[in-house]
Tab-separated table of N, CA, C and O in Angstrom:
chain	number	residue	atom	x	y	z
A	1	MET	N	-47.838	40.480	-328.846
A	1	MET	CA	-48.418	41.672	-329.445
A	1	MET	C	-49.802	41.881	-328.823
A	1	MET	O	-50.569	40.964	-328.669
A	2	VAL	N	-50.106	43.093	-328.482
A	2	VAL	CA	-51.386	43.437	-327.884
A	2	VAL	C	-52.478	43.282	-328.938
A	2	VAL	O	-52.352	43.766	-330.058
A	3	ALA	N	-53.555	42.585	-328.579
A	3	ALA	CA	-54.612	42.275	-329.535
A	3	ALA	C	-55.297	43.530	-330.077
A	3	ALA	O	-55.778	43.533	-331.204
A	4	ASP	N	-55.346	44.600	-329.286
A	4	ASP	CA	-56.038	45.813	-329.715
A	4	ASP	C	-55.302	46.583	-330.804
A	4	ASP	O	-55.877	47.391	-331.506
A	5	ILE	N	-54.006	46.362	-330.895
A	5	ILE	CA	-53.190	47.136	-331.830
A	5	ILE	C	-52.947	46.316	-333.080
A	5	ILE	O	-52.490	45.183	-333.009
A	6	LYS	N	-53.252	46.899	-334.227
A	6	LYS	CA	-52.981	46.230	-335.487
A	6	LYS	C	-51.556	46.536	-335.903
A	6	LYS	O	-51.099	47.675	-335.833
A	7	TRP	N	-50.859	45.521	-336.366
A	7	TRP	CA	-49.447	45.657	-336.697
A	7	TRP	C	-49.194	46.764	-337.708
A	7	TRP	O	-48.290	47.566	-337.547
A	8	PHE	N	-50.002	46.825	-338.757
A	8	PHE	CA	-49.777	47.817	-339.809
A	8	PHE	C	-50.067	49.245	-339.342
A	8	PHE	O	-49.645	50.197	-339.982
A	9	ASP	N	-50.776	49.388	-338.238
A	9	ASP	CA	-51.047	50.722	-337.698
A	9	ASP	C	-49.846	51.283	-336.933
A	9	ASP	O	-49.783	52.487	-336.693
A	10	MET	N	-48.920	50.428	-336.563
A	10	MET	CA	-47.736	50.873	-335.826
A	10	MET	C	-46.735	51.512	-336.783
A	10	MET	O	-46.583	51.063	-337.923
A	11	PRO	N	-46.001	52.515	-336.327
A	11	PRO	CA	-44.887	53.018	-337.134
A	11	PRO	C	-43.799	51.944	-337.243
A	11	PRO	O	-43.688	51.081	-336.367
A	12	ILE	N	-43.001	52.015	-338.284
A	12	ILE	CA	-41.978	50.991	-338.495
A	12	ILE	C	-41.023	50.886	-337.312
A	12	ILE	O	-40.601	49.780	-336.940
A	13	GLY	N	-40.686	51.981	-336.682
A	13	GLY	CA	-39.792	51.933	-335.530
A	13	GLY	C	-40.346	51.083	-334.408
A	13	GLY	O	-39.616	50.323	-333.770
A	14	GLN	N	-41.638	51.190	-334.170
A	14	GLN	CA	-42.279	50.398	-333.125
A	14	GLN	C	-42.316	48.924	-333.520
A	14	GLN	O	-42.117	48.044	-332.680
A	15	GLN	N	-42.562	48.651	-334.792
A	15	GLN	CA	-42.557	47.269	-335.272
A	15	GLN	C	-41.177	46.644	-335.047
A	15	GLN	O	-41.070	45.523	-334.541
A	16	ILE	N	-40.136	47.383	-335.413
A	16	ILE	CA	-38.771	46.870	-335.266
A	16	ILE	C	-38.402	46.714	-333.797
A	16	ILE	O	-37.756	45.726	-333.413
A	17	CYS	N	-38.826	47.631	-332.952
A	17	CYS	CA	-38.559	47.510	-331.517
A	17	CYS	C	-39.220	46.263	-330.937
A	17	CYS	O	-38.626	45.574	-330.094
A	18	ASN	N	-40.422	45.966	-331.381
A	18	ASN	CA	-41.097	44.748	-330.914
A	18	ASN	C	-40.322	43.505	-331.330
A	18	ASN	O	-40.140	42.576	-330.535
A	19	ALA	N	-39.848	43.474	-332.571
A	19	ALA	CA	-39.030	42.344	-333.023
A	19	ALA	C	-37.737	42.275	-332.217
A	19	ALA	O	-37.280	41.190	-331.837
A	20	GLY	N	-37.153	43.431	-331.933
A	20	GLY	CA	-35.934	43.480	-331.136
A	20	GLY	C	-36.130	42.957	-329.723
A	20	GLY	O	-35.231	42.329	-329.157
A	21	SER	N	-37.303	43.196	-329.163
A	21	SER	CA	-37.600	42.659	-327.830
A	21	SER	C	-37.590	41.130	-327.847
A	21	SER	O	-37.061	40.493	-326.936
A	22	GLU	N	-38.166	40.563	-328.887
A	22	GLU	CA	-38.172	39.101	-329.013
A	22	GLU	C	-36.752	38.583	-329.228
A	22	GLU	O	-36.379	37.549	-328.677
A	23	LEU	N	-35.964	39.304	-330.014
A	23	LEU	CA	-34.572	38.913	-330.218
A	23	LEU	C	-33.816	38.963	-328.894
A	23	LEU	O	-33.027	38.059	-328.591
A	24	GLY	N	-34.046	40.003	-328.112
A	24	GLY	CA	-33.402	40.093	-326.804
A	24	GLY	C	-33.743	38.902	-325.918
A	24	GLY	O	-32.872	38.361	-325.222
A	25	ARG	N	-34.988	38.484	-325.956
A	25	ARG	CA	-35.405	37.301	-325.193
A	25	ARG	C	-34.701	36.051	-325.718
A	25	ARG	O	-34.276	35.190	-324.943
A	26	ALA	N	-34.577	35.949	-327.034
A	26	ALA	CA	-33.881	34.800	-327.633
A	26	ALA	C	-32.418	34.770	-327.193
A	26	ALA	O	-31.889	33.702	-326.861
A	27	ILE	N	-31.790	35.920	-327.172
A	27	ILE	CA	-30.385	36.006	-326.761
A	27	ILE	C	-30.229	35.581	-325.299
A	27	ILE	O	-29.324	34.817	-324.954
A	28	ARG	N	-31.120	36.065	-324.444
A	28	ARG	CA	-31.036	35.696	-323.021
A	28	ARG	C	-31.201	34.186	-322.846
A	28	ARG	O	-30.492	33.560	-322.051
A	29	ARG	N	-32.132	33.594	-323.596
A	29	ARG	CA	-32.325	32.141	-323.512
A	29	ARG	C	-31.096	31.399	-324.045
A	29	ARG	O	-30.673	30.400	-323.469
A	30	LYS	N	-30.541	31.888	-325.146
A	30	LYS	CA	-29.335	31.270	-325.713
A	30	LYS	C	-28.201	31.312	-324.703
A	30	LYS	O	-27.471	30.331	-324.533
A	31	ASN	N	-28.049	32.442	-324.015
A	31	ASN	CA	-26.979	32.580	-323.027
A	31	ASN	C	-27.179	31.683	-321.803
A	31	ASN	O	-26.225	31.409	-321.083
A	32	LYS	N	-28.421	31.236	-321.590
A	32	LYS	CA	-28.713	30.292	-320.505
A	32	LYS	C	-28.703	28.846	-321.009
A	32	LYS	O	-29.115	27.942	-320.297
A	33	ASN	N	-28.251	28.666	-322.264
A	33	ASN	CA	-28.227	27.345	-322.909
A	33	ASN	C	-29.607	26.719	-323.038
A	33	ASN	O	-29.741	25.503	-323.050
A	34	ASP	N	-30.631	27.542	-323.124
A	34	ASP	CA	-32.002	27.089	-323.367
A	34	ASP	C	-32.284	27.289	-324.860
A	34	ASP	O	-32.902	28.269	-325.259
A	35	MET	N	-31.791	26.374	-325.667
A	35	MET	CA	-31.895	26.553	-327.117
A	35	MET	C	-33.328	26.400	-327.620
A	35	MET	O	-33.697	27.006	-328.619
A	36	LEU	N	-34.154	25.628	-326.933
A	36	LEU	CA	-35.560	25.525	-327.339
A	36	LEU	C	-36.252	26.868	-327.139
A	36	LEU	O	-36.953	27.359	-328.026
A	37	GLY	N	-36.044	27.484	-326.000
A	37	GLY	CA	-36.607	28.812	-325.745
A	37	GLY	C	-36.047	29.848	-326.697
A	37	GLY	O	-36.786	30.694	-327.224
A	38	ALA	N	-34.742	29.784	-326.951
A	38	ALA	CA	-34.116	30.720	-327.886
A	38	ALA	C	-34.727	30.566	-329.271
A	38	ALA	O	-34.999	31.565	-329.950
A	39	GLN	N	-34.955	29.340	-329.689
A	39	GLN	CA	-35.548	29.090	-331.002
A	39	GLN	C	-36.956	29.668	-331.091
A	39	GLN	O	-37.322	30.285	-332.090
A	40	GLU	N	-37.745	29.489	-330.046
A	40	GLU	CA	-39.117	30.000	-330.053
A	40	GLU	C	-39.137	31.528	-330.172
A	40	GLU	O	-39.899	32.083	-330.969
A	41	PHE	N	-38.310	32.213	-329.397
A	41	PHE	CA	-38.270	33.669	-329.471
A	41	PHE	C	-37.674	34.141	-330.800
A	41	PHE	O	-38.095	35.153	-331.349
A	42	CYS	N	-36.714	33.389	-331.308
A	42	CYS	CA	-36.117	33.707	-332.607
A	42	CYS	C	-37.179	33.651	-333.704
A	42	CYS	O	-37.288	34.573	-334.524
A	43	ILE	N	-37.958	32.611	-333.702
A	43	ILE	CA	-39.022	32.454	-334.707
A	43	ILE	C	-40.025	33.586	-334.590
A	43	ILE	O	-40.477	34.132	-335.599
A	44	HIS	N	-40.360	33.970	-333.381
A	44	HIS	CA	-41.315	35.056	-333.188
A	44	HIS	C	-40.755	36.370	-333.729
A	44	HIS	O	-41.467	37.148	-334.374
A	45	ALA	N	-39.466	36.635	-333.498
A	45	ALA	CA	-38.831	37.850	-334.028
A	45	ALA	C	-38.843	37.825	-335.559
A	45	ALA	O	-39.148	38.843	-336.202
A	46	ILE	N	-38.553	36.679	-336.146
A	46	ILE	CA	-38.564	36.534	-337.605
A	46	ILE	C	-39.967	36.783	-338.149
A	46	ILE	O	-40.148	37.464	-339.167
A	47	GLU	N	-40.976	36.246	-337.475
A	47	GLU	CA	-42.367	36.466	-337.898
A	47	GLU	C	-42.722	37.946	-337.847
A	47	GLU	O	-43.361	38.465	-338.767
A	48	MET	N	-42.320	38.619	-336.783
A	48	MET	CA	-42.617	40.052	-336.667
A	48	MET	C	-41.967	40.839	-337.799
A	48	MET	O	-42.586	41.744	-338.363
A	49	LEU	N	-40.735	40.498	-338.139
A	49	LEU	CA	-40.081	41.179	-339.255
A	49	LEU	C	-40.753	40.831	-340.582
A	49	LEU	O	-40.805	41.665	-341.487
A	50	SER	N	-41.300	39.624	-340.688
A	50	SER	CA	-42.046	39.250	-341.899
A	50	SER	C	-43.302	40.102	-342.034
A	50	SER	O	-43.615	40.579	-343.132
A	51	TYR	N	-44.017	40.293	-340.936
A	51	TYR	CA	-45.202	41.163	-340.964
A	51	TYR	C	-44.805	42.596	-341.316
A	51	TYR	O	-45.501	43.281	-342.055
A	52	THR	N	-43.661	43.024	-340.786
A	52	THR	CA	-43.173	44.371	-341.074
A	52	THR	C	-42.875	44.517	-342.562
A	52	THR	O	-43.179	45.543	-343.167
A	53	LYS	N	-42.319	43.480	-343.177
A	53	LYS	CA	-42.037	43.513	-344.614
A	53	LYS	C	-43.324	43.547	-345.439
A	53	LYS	O	-43.345	44.121	-346.525
A	54	LEU	N	-44.381	42.944	-344.931
A	54	LEU	CA	-45.659	42.927	-345.643
A	54	LEU	C	-46.398	44.257	-345.567
A	54	LEU	O	-47.281	44.529	-346.385
A	55	ASP	N	-46.047	45.077	-344.600
A	55	ASP	CA	-46.706	46.367	-344.410
A	55	ASP	C	-46.377	47.271	-345.603
A	55	ASP	O	-45.204	47.539	-345.878
A	56	PRO	N	-47.387	47.740	-346.333
A	56	PRO	CA	-47.141	48.548	-347.541
A	56	PRO	C	-46.274	49.784	-347.298
A	56	PRO	O	-45.493	50.164	-348.173
A	57	LYS	N	-46.375	50.392	-346.129
A	57	LYS	CA	-45.594	51.609	-345.886
A	57	LYS	C	-44.097	51.319	-345.768
A	57	LYS	O	-43.280	52.221	-345.838
A	58	ASN	N	-43.734	50.036	-345.616
A	58	ASN	CA	-42.344	49.654	-345.433
A	58	ASN	C	-41.729	49.041	-346.689
A	58	ASN	O	-40.678	48.410	-346.622
A	59	ALA	N	-42.362	49.236	-347.826
A	59	ALA	CA	-41.911	48.593	-349.066
A	59	ALA	C	-40.457	48.917	-349.394
A	59	ALA	O	-39.729	48.062	-349.908
A	60	ASN	N	-40.021	50.115	-349.078
A	60	ASN	CA	-38.649	50.501	-349.414
A	60	ASN	C	-37.615	49.945	-348.435
A	60	ASN	O	-36.416	50.139	-348.633
A	61	CYS	N	-38.053	49.237	-347.404
A	61	CYS	CA	-37.137	48.701	-346.390
A	61	CYS	C	-37.041	47.178	-346.433
A	61	CYS	O	-36.396	46.584	-345.571
A	62	ARG	N	-37.665	46.563	-347.402
A	62	ARG	CA	-37.759	45.093	-347.396
A	62	ARG	C	-36.400	44.405	-347.439
A	62	ARG	O	-36.193	43.391	-346.769
A	63	ASN	N	-35.456	44.935	-348.219
A	63	ASN	CA	-34.140	44.299	-348.283
A	63	ASN	C	-33.426	44.357	-346.941
A	63	ASN	O	-32.814	43.374	-346.505
A	64	GLU	N	-33.503	45.499	-346.273
A	64	GLU	CA	-32.864	45.639	-344.965
A	64	GLU	C	-33.519	44.715	-343.937
A	64	GLU	O	-32.833	44.101	-343.110
A	65	LEU	N	-34.828	44.597	-344.001
A	65	LEU	CA	-35.537	43.712	-343.080
A	65	LEU	C	-35.181	42.251	-343.338
A	65	LEU	O	-35.055	41.459	-342.402
A	66	THR	N	-35.000	41.888	-344.602
A	66	THR	CA	-34.585	40.525	-344.940
A	66	THR	C	-33.192	40.247	-344.386
A	66	THR	O	-32.939	39.170	-343.834
A	67	CYS	N	-32.299	41.205	-344.507
A	67	CYS	CA	-30.945	41.062	-343.933
A	67	CYS	C	-31.017	40.892	-342.410
A	67	CYS	O	-30.279	40.082	-341.836
A	68	ALA	N	-31.901	41.649	-341.768
A	68	ALA	CA	-32.065	41.531	-340.313
A	68	ALA	C	-32.524	40.124	-339.943
A	68	ALA	O	-32.036	39.540	-338.971
A	69	GLN	N	-33.452	39.577	-340.726
A	69	GLN	CA	-33.914	38.214	-340.468
A	69	GLN	C	-32.772	37.207	-340.614
A	69	GLN	O	-32.623	36.304	-339.789
A	70	GLU	N	-31.978	37.368	-341.658
A	70	GLU	CA	-30.854	36.461	-341.887
A	70	GLU	C	-29.852	36.523	-340.741
A	70	GLU	O	-29.337	35.487	-340.299
A	71	GLU	N	-29.593	37.726	-340.240
A	71	GLU	CA	-28.647	37.866	-339.126
A	71	GLU	C	-29.178	37.208	-337.856
A	71	GLU	O	-28.409	36.596	-337.115
A	72	ILE	N	-30.475	37.346	-337.604
A	72	ILE	CA	-31.065	36.706	-336.424
A	72	ILE	C	-30.900	35.197	-336.518
A	72	ILE	O	-30.448	34.541	-335.576
A	73	LEU	N	-31.286	34.637	-337.654
A	73	LEU	CA	-31.178	33.186	-337.826
A	73	LEU	C	-29.735	32.720	-337.686
A	73	LEU	O	-29.467	31.693	-337.046
A	74	ASP	N	-28.821	33.461	-338.279
A	74	ASP	CA	-27.410	33.100	-338.214
A	74	ASP	C	-26.894	33.150	-336.781
A	74	ASP	O	-26.172	32.252	-336.342
A	75	TYR	N	-27.276	34.185	-336.040
A	75	TYR	CA	-26.743	34.353	-334.689
A	75	TYR	C	-27.365	33.390	-333.689
A	75	TYR	O	-26.661	32.792	-332.864
A	76	ILE	N	-28.666	33.221	-333.743
A	76	ILE	CA	-29.341	32.387	-332.742
A	76	ILE	C	-29.270	30.906	-333.102
A	76	ILE	O	-29.004	30.067	-332.245
A	77	LEU	N	-29.511	30.570	-334.360
A	77	LEU	CA	-29.632	29.160	-334.734
A	77	LEU	C	-28.530	28.658	-335.659
A	77	LEU	O	-28.419	27.460	-335.892
A	78	GLY	N	-27.737	29.567	-336.206
A	78	GLY	CA	-26.752	29.172	-337.203
A	78	GLY	C	-25.331	29.136	-336.675
A	78	GLY	O	-25.087	28.957	-335.475
A	79	ASP	N	-24.398	29.358	-337.590
A	79	ASP	CA	-22.976	29.266	-337.277
A	79	ASP	C	-22.328	30.619	-337.002
A	79	ASP	O	-21.113	30.711	-336.912
A	80	ASN	N	-23.127	31.674	-336.910
A	80	ASN	CA	-22.651	33.035	-336.662
A	80	ASN	C	-21.616	33.469	-337.701
A	80	ASN	O	-20.548	33.985	-337.375
A	81	LEU	N	-21.956	33.258	-338.964
A	81	LEU	CA	-21.076	33.645	-340.066
A	81	LEU	C	-20.874	35.150	-340.138
A	81	LEU	O	-19.843	35.627	-340.615
A	82	TYR	N	-21.870	35.922	-339.659
A	82	TYR	CA	-21.754	37.377	-339.653
A	82	TYR	C	-20.908	37.886	-338.485
A	82	TYR	O	-20.673	39.080	-338.363
A	83	GLN	N	-20.494	36.974	-337.615
A	83	GLN	CA	-19.628	37.262	-336.467
A	83	GLN	C	-20.217	38.330	-335.547
A	83	GLN	O	-19.531	39.256	-335.107
A	84	ASN	N	-21.492	38.200	-335.247
A	84	ASN	CA	-22.147	39.101	-334.297
A	84	ASN	C	-21.884	38.649	-332.874
A	84	ASN	O	-21.502	37.509	-332.620
A	85	ASP	N	-22.105	39.559	-331.953
A	85	ASP	CA	-22.192	39.225	-330.535
A	85	ASP	C	-23.500	39.838	-330.037
A	85	ASP	O	-24.223	40.461	-330.808
A	86	ASP	N	-23.800	39.660	-328.768
A	86	ASP	CA	-25.086	40.133	-328.234
A	86	ASP	C	-25.290	41.623	-328.510
A	86	ASP	O	-26.366	42.045	-328.926
A	87	GLN	N	-24.259	42.413	-328.277
A	87	GLN	CA	-24.383	43.857	-328.429
A	87	GLN	C	-24.478	44.268	-329.901
A	87	GLN	O	-25.264	45.146	-330.244
A	88	SER	N	-23.682	43.657	-330.750
A	88	SER	CA	-23.665	44.092	-332.152
A	88	SER	C	-24.978	43.782	-332.859
A	88	SER	O	-25.440	44.575	-333.674
A	89	ILE	N	-25.582	42.658	-332.547
A	89	ILE	CA	-26.834	42.329	-333.234
A	89	ILE	C	-27.988	43.175	-332.703
A	89	ILE	O	-28.902	43.522	-333.435
A	90	MET	N	-27.927	43.559	-331.431
A	90	MET	CA	-28.997	44.379	-330.850
A	90	MET	C	-28.854	45.860	-331.197
A	90	MET	O	-29.812	46.623	-331.074
A	91	LYS	N	-27.691	46.268	-331.648
A	91	LYS	CA	-27.421	47.683	-331.913
A	91	LYS	C	-28.424	48.282	-332.898
A	91	LYS	O	-28.916	49.397	-332.699
A	92	TRP	N	-28.743	47.569	-333.961
A	92	TRP	CA	-29.684	48.064	-334.976
A	92	TRP	C	-31.069	48.274	-334.367
A	92	TRP	O	-31.708	49.298	-334.586
A	93	TYR	N	-31.535	47.323	-333.571
A	93	TYR	CA	-32.865	47.413	-332.952
A	93	TYR	C	-32.907	48.537	-331.928
A	93	TYR	O	-33.897	49.268	-331.841
A	94	ASP	N	-31.846	48.663	-331.159
A	94	ASP	CA	-31.776	49.703	-330.132
A	94	ASP	C	-31.815	51.104	-330.740
A	94	ASP	O	-32.260	52.057	-330.096
A	95	ALA	N	-31.379	51.244	-331.979
A	95	ALA	CA	-31.388	52.554	-332.643
A	95	ALA	C	-32.809	53.074	-332.854
A	95	ALA	O	-33.020	54.284	-333.008
A	96	PHE	N	-33.795	52.182	-332.808
A	96	PHE	CA	-35.188	52.591	-333.017
A	96	PHE	C	-35.901	52.945	-331.712
A	96	PHE	O	-37.042	53.392	-331.737
A	97	LEU	N	-35.216	52.731	-330.579
A	97	LEU	CA	-35.813	53.117	-329.291
A	97	LEU	C	-35.858	54.635	-329.198
A	97	LEU	O	-34.976	55.325	-329.655
A	98	ARG	N	-36.867	55.148	-328.551
A	98	ARG	CA	-36.988	56.601	-328.410
A	98	ARG	C	-36.455	57.066	-327.099
A	98	ARG	O	-36.427	56.583	-326.109
């Protein structure tokens, strides 16, 4: 995250896109069997979504953001109970691209 930009000043779409970028990096690392790298990017994406949930303007989206966090953890570090693949998990984040 750029130091000059405050997270809460960003629109929610930009916040989610930033988290999606980290998720994309986690997926690429996972596909290269670099699970340590995948874990690091996964944690960063989860943190970004946590900050997004803390943003007062996003109060009505907290449940959806929590679900997004659960899906990331399940796909990158868990047993993939939600049965996602690379494209399906990124689809939600890609919807916020302009």
